[in-house]
Coordinates of C-alpha atoms and ligand atoms in Angstrom, one line a residue:
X1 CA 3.6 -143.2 -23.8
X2 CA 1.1 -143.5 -27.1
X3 CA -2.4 -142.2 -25.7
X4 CA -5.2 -142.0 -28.5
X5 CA -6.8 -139.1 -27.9
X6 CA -10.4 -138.0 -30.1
X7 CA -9.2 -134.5 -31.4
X8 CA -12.6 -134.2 -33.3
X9 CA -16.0 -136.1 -34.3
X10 CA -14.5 -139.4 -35.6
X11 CA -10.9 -138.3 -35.8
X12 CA -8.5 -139.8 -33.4
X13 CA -5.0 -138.9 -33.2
X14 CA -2.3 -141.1 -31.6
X15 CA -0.2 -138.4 -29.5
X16 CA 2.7 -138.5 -26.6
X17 CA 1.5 -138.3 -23.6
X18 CA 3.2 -138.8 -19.8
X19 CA 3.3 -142.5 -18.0
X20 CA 0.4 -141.6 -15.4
X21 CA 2.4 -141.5 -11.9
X22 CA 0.4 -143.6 -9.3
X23 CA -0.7 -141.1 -6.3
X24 CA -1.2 -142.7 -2.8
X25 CA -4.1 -144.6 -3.3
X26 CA -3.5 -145.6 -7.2
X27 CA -3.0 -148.7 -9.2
X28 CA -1.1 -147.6 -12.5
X29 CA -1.5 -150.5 -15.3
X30 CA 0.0 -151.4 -18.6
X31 CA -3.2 -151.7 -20.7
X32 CA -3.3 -154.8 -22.4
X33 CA -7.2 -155.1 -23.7
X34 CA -9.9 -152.0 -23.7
X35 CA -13.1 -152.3 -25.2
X36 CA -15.0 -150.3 -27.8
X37 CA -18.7 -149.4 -25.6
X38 CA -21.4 -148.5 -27.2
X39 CA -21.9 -145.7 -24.6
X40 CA -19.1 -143.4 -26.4
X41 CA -20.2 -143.9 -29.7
X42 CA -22.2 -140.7 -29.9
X43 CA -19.1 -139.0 -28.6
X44 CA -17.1 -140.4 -31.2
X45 CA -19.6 -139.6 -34.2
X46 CA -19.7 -136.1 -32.8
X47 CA -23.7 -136.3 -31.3
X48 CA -22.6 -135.1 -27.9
X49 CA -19.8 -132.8 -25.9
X50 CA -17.1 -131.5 -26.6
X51 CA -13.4 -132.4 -28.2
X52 CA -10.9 -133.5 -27.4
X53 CA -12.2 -136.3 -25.5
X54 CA -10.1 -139.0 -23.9
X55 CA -12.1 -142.5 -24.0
X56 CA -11.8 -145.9 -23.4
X57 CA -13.2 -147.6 -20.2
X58 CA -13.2 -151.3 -20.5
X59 CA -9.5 -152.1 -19.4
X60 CA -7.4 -154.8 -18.5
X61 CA -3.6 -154.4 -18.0
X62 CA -0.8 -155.5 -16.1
X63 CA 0.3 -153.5 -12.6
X64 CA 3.5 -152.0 -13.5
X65 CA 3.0 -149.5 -10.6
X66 CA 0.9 -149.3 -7.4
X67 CA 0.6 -145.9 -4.4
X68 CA 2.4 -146.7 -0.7
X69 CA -1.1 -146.9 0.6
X70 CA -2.2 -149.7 -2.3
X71 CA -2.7 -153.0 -0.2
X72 CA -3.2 -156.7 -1.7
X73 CA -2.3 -155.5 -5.4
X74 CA 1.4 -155.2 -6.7
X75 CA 3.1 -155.1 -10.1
X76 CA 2.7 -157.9 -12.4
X77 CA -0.8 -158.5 -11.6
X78 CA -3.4 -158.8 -14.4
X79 CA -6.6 -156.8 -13.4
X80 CA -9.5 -155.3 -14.5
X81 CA -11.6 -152.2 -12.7
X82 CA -12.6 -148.8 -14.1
X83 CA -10.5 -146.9 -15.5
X84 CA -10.6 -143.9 -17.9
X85 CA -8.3 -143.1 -20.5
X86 CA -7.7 -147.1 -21.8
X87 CA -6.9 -146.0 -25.1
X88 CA -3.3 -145.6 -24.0
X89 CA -0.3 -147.8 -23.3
X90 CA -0.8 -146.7 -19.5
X91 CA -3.1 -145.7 -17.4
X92 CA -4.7 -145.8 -13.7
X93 CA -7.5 -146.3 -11.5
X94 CA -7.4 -145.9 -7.9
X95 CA -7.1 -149.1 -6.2
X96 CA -10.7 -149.6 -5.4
X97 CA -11.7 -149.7 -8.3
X98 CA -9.3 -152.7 -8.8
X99 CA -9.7 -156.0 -8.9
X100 CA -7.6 -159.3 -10.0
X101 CA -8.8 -161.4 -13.4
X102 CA -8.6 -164.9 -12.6
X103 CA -6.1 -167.1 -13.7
X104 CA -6.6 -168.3 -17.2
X105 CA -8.8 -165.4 -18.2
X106 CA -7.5 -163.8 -21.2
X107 CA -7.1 -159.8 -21.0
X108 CA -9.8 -159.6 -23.5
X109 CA -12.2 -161.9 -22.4
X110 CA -11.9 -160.3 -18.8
X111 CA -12.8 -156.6 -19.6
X112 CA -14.3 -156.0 -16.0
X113 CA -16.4 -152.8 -16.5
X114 CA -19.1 -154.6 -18.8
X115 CA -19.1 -157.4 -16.8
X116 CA -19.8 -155.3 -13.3
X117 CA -22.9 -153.8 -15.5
X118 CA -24.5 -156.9 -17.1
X119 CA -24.5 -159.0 -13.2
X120 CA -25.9 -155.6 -11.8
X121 CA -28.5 -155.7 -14.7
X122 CA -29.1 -159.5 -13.6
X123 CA -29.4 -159.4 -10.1
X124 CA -31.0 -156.2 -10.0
X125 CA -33.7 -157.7 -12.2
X126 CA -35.7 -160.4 -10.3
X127 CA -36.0 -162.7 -12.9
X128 CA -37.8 -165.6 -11.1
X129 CA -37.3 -170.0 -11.8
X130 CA -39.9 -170.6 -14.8
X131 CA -40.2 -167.0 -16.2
X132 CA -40.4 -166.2 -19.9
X133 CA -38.1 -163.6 -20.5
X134 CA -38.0 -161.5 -23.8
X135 CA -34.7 -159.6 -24.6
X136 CA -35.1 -156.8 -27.2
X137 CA -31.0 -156.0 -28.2
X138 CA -28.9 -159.0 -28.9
X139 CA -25.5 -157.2 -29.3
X140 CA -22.7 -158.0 -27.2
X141 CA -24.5 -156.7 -23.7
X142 CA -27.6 -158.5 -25.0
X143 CA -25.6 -162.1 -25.8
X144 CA -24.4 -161.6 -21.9
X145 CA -27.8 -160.8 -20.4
X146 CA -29.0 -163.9 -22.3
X147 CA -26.3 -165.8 -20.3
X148 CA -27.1 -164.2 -17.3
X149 CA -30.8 -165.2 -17.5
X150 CA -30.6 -168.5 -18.4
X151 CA -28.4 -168.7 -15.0
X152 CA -31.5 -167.4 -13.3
X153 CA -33.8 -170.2 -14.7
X154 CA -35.5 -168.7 -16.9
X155 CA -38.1 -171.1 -18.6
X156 CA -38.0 -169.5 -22.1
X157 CA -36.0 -167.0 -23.1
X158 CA -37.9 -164.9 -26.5
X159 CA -34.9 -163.2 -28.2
X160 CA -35.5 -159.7 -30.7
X161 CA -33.3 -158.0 -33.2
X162 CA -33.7 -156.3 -35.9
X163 CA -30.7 -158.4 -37.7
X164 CA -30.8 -162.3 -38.5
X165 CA -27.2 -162.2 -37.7
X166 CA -27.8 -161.4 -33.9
X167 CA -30.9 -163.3 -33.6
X168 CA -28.8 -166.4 -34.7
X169 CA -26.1 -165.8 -32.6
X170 CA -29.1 -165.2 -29.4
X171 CA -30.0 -168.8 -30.5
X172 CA -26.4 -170.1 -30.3
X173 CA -26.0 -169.0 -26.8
X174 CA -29.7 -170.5 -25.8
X175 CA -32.3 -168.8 -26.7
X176 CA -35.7 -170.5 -27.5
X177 CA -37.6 -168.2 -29.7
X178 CA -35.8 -165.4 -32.5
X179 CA -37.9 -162.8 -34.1
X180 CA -37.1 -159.9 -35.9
X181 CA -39.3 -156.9 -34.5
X182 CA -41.9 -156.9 -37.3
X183 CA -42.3 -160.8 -37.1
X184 CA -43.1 -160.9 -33.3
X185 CA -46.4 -163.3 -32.8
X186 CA -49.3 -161.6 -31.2
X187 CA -49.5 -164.0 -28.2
X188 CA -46.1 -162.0 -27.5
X189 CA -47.6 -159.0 -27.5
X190 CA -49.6 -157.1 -25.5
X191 CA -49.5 -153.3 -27.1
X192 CA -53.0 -152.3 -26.5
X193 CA -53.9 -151.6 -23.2
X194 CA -57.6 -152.5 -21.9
X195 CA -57.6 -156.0 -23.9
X196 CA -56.8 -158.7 -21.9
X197 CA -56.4 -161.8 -24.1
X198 CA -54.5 -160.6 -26.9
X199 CA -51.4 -161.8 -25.9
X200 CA -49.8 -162.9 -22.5
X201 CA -46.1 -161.0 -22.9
X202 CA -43.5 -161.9 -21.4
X203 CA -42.8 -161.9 -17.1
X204 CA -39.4 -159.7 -17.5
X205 CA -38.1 -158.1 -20.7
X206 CA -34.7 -156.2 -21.2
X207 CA -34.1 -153.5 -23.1
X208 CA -30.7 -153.7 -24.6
X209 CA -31.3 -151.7 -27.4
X210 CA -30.4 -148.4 -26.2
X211 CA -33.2 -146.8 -28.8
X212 CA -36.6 -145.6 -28.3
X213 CA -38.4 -148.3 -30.5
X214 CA -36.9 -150.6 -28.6
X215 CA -38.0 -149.1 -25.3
X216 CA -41.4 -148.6 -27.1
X217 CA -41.3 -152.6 -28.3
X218 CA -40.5 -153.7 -24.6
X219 CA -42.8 -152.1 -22.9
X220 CA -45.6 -153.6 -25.1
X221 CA -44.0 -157.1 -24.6
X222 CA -44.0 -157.2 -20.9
X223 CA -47.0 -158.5 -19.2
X224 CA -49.5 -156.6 -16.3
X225 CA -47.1 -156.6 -13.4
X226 CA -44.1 -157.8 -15.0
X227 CA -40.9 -156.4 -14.8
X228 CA -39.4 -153.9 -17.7
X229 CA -35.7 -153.7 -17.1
X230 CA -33.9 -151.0 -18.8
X231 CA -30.2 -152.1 -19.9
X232 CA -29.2 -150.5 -22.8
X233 CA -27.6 -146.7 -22.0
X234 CA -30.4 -144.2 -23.8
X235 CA -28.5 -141.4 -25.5
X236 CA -29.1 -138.6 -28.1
X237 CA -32.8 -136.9 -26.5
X238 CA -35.5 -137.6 -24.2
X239 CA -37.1 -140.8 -24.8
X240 CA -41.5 -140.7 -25.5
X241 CA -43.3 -143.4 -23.6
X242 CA -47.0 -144.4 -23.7
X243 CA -47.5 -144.1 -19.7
X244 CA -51.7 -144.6 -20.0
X245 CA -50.7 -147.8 -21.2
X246 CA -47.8 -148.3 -18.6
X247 CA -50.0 -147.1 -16.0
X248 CA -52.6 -149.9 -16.8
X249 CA -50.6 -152.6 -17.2
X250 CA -49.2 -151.7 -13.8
X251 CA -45.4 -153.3 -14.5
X252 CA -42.4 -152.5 -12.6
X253 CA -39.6 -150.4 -14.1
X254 CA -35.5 -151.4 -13.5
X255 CA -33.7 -148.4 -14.6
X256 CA -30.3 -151.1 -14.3
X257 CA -27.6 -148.6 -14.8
X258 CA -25.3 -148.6 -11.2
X259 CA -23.8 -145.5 -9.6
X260 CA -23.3 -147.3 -6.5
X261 CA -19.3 -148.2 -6.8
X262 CA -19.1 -150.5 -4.3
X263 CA -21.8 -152.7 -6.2
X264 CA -20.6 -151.8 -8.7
X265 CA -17.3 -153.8 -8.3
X266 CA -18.6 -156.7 -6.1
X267 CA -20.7 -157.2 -9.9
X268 CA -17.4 -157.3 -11.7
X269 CA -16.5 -160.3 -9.3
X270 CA -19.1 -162.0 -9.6
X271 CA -18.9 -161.7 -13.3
X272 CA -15.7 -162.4 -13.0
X273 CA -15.6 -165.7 -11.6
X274 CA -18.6 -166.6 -13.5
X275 CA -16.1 -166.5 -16.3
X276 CA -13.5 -168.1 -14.8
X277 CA -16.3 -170.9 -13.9
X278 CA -17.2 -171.1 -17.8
X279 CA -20.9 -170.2 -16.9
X280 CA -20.3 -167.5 -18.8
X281 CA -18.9 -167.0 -22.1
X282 CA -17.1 -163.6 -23.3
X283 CA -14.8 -165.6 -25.3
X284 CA -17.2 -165.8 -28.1
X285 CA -17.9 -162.1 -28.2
X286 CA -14.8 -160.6 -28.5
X287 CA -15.1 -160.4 -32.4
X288 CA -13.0 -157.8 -34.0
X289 CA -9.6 -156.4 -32.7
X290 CA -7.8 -153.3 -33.8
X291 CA -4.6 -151.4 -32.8
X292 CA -3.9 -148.3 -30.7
X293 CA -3.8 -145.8 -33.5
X294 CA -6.6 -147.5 -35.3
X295 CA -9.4 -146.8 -32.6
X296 CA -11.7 -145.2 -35.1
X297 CA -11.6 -148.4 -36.7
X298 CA -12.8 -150.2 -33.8
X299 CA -16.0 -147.4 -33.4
X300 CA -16.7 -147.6 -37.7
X301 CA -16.7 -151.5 -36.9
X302 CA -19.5 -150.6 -34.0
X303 CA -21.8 -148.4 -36.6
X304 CA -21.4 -150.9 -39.2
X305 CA -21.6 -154.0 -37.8
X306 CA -19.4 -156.2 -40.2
X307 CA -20.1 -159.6 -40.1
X308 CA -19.6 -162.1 -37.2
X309 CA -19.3 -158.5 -35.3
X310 CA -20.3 -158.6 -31.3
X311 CA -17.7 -156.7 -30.1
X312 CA -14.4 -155.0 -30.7
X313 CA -11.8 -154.4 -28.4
X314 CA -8.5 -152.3 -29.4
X315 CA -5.2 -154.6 -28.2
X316 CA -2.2 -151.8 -27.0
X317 CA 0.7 -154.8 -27.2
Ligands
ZN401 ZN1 -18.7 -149.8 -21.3

């Protein structure tokens, strides 16, 4: 089979490689759909590790081969889980970390392992009936936490990016106020710490951004006692914050990244069927598709952000 593999910083090479064999407990798939994450883009520029590095995470496929211990999943399902190695024409997962997309889900728009992170993020986050909510991020995890909070009844949802494009994308899928970082209204904000009236923040902000002015702008949106929830994966150094003024303002920190598997996957069906439902749209994000031995294609399209861009998924057949 054709696995992608990145031989150096930005440099993948298309090269043979074995159909994984399913052991005992494994699911082995034909991958249909895997999406380009954010979290392996310093990888792929070269920031981090070493090479060569096998990527891809976000698969969908069709069983072509399942363990003698695999219960309730055979070949010619369509699933989702997490997998490694989705930048191939095969790989595998054991099975649970499995599950079946529902019918009429397209591979692409059922890409299971951001899904399973954003409903985490949500339910995690205890975003109450009337809240204003702030989201600092609007990329494609963004766009689905926007969803997700307006399913939580949020009153007002206060969406931030530092491009237009994004922010009029944020209001496409709901949200009430758009503002680029440097335009935010003071009544937003509440930066300094000891004066009380100079703005009333928001009750929950996400951080979707992954950077640390975004983690610097959220934690001066979020209201005393609120709730800072941190979504976006922080790579690349240790972040700086301001804790005199976190300490004063007394607000609660989600750290919304899962380890818990279990959860993990119980998210991805929930997130799932949400889709299924049409509550929740990742039919509008998958913007940009790209071939198996195009892959650095897909990551360039990440950096750059070409127009219309959300999010890019590489299609094996
Ligand atoms: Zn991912």
């Amino acid at each position: 089979m054709k696995q992608s593999i990145l031989v150096k910083p930005q440099q993948s090479s298309l090269e043979d490689r074995p159909i994984p064999e399913p052991g005992q407990e494994d699911v082995v798939v034909r991958v249909k759909a895997c999406g380009v994450c954010a979290s392996e883009l310093h990888g792929w520029k070269g920031d981090s590790g070493t090479y060569p590095k096998e990527y891809g995470h976000e698969v969908a496929g069709e069983v072509v081969a399942v363990g003698s211990g695999v219960k309730g999943i055979m070949p010619g399902m369509r699933v989702t889980g997490l997998f490694g190695k989705g930048f191939a024409e095969y790989t595998r997962a054991p099975q649970q970390f499995v599950t079946p997309i529902p019918d009429g889900v397209a591979y692409e728009h059922a890409l299971g392992e951001p899904l399973g992170c954003i409903l985490s993020a949500a339910r995690r986050t205890n975003v109450e009936l009337g809240d204003t909510v702030a989201l600092v991020g609007l990329g494609f995890m963004g766009l689905l936490i926007l969803q997700a909070v307006r399913l939580r009844g949020a009153a007002r949802i206060v969406a931030i990016d530092t491009r237009p494009e994004a922010l009029e994308s944020a209001r496409q899928f709901g949200a009430d106020e758009t503002y680029t970082p440097d335009a935010i209204p003071d009544r937003l904000m509440m930066a300094e710490w000891g004066r009380v009236g100079k703005g009333f923040g928001a009750d929950v902000v996400f951080e979707n951004s992954g950077t640390a002015p975004g983690l610097t702008l959220a934690s001066h949106i979020v209201r005393e006692h609120g709730i800072l929830s941190v979504v976006g994966w922080h790579q690349g150094g240790a972040r700086q914050v301001d804790m005199e003024m976190w300490n004063w303002k007394g607000f609660n920190v989600i750290n919304a990244h899962e380890r818990r598997m279990d959860y993990l996957m119980d998210c991805m069906r929930r997130g799932l069927a949400l889709v299924a439902a049409g509550r929740m749209n990742t039919a509008s994000l998958v913007s940009h598709r790209f071939s198996l031995d195009n892959v650095d294609g897909a990551f360039r399209a990440l950096v750059e952000k070409p127009a219309g861009f959300h999010k890019a998924v590489v299609l094996t057949t």
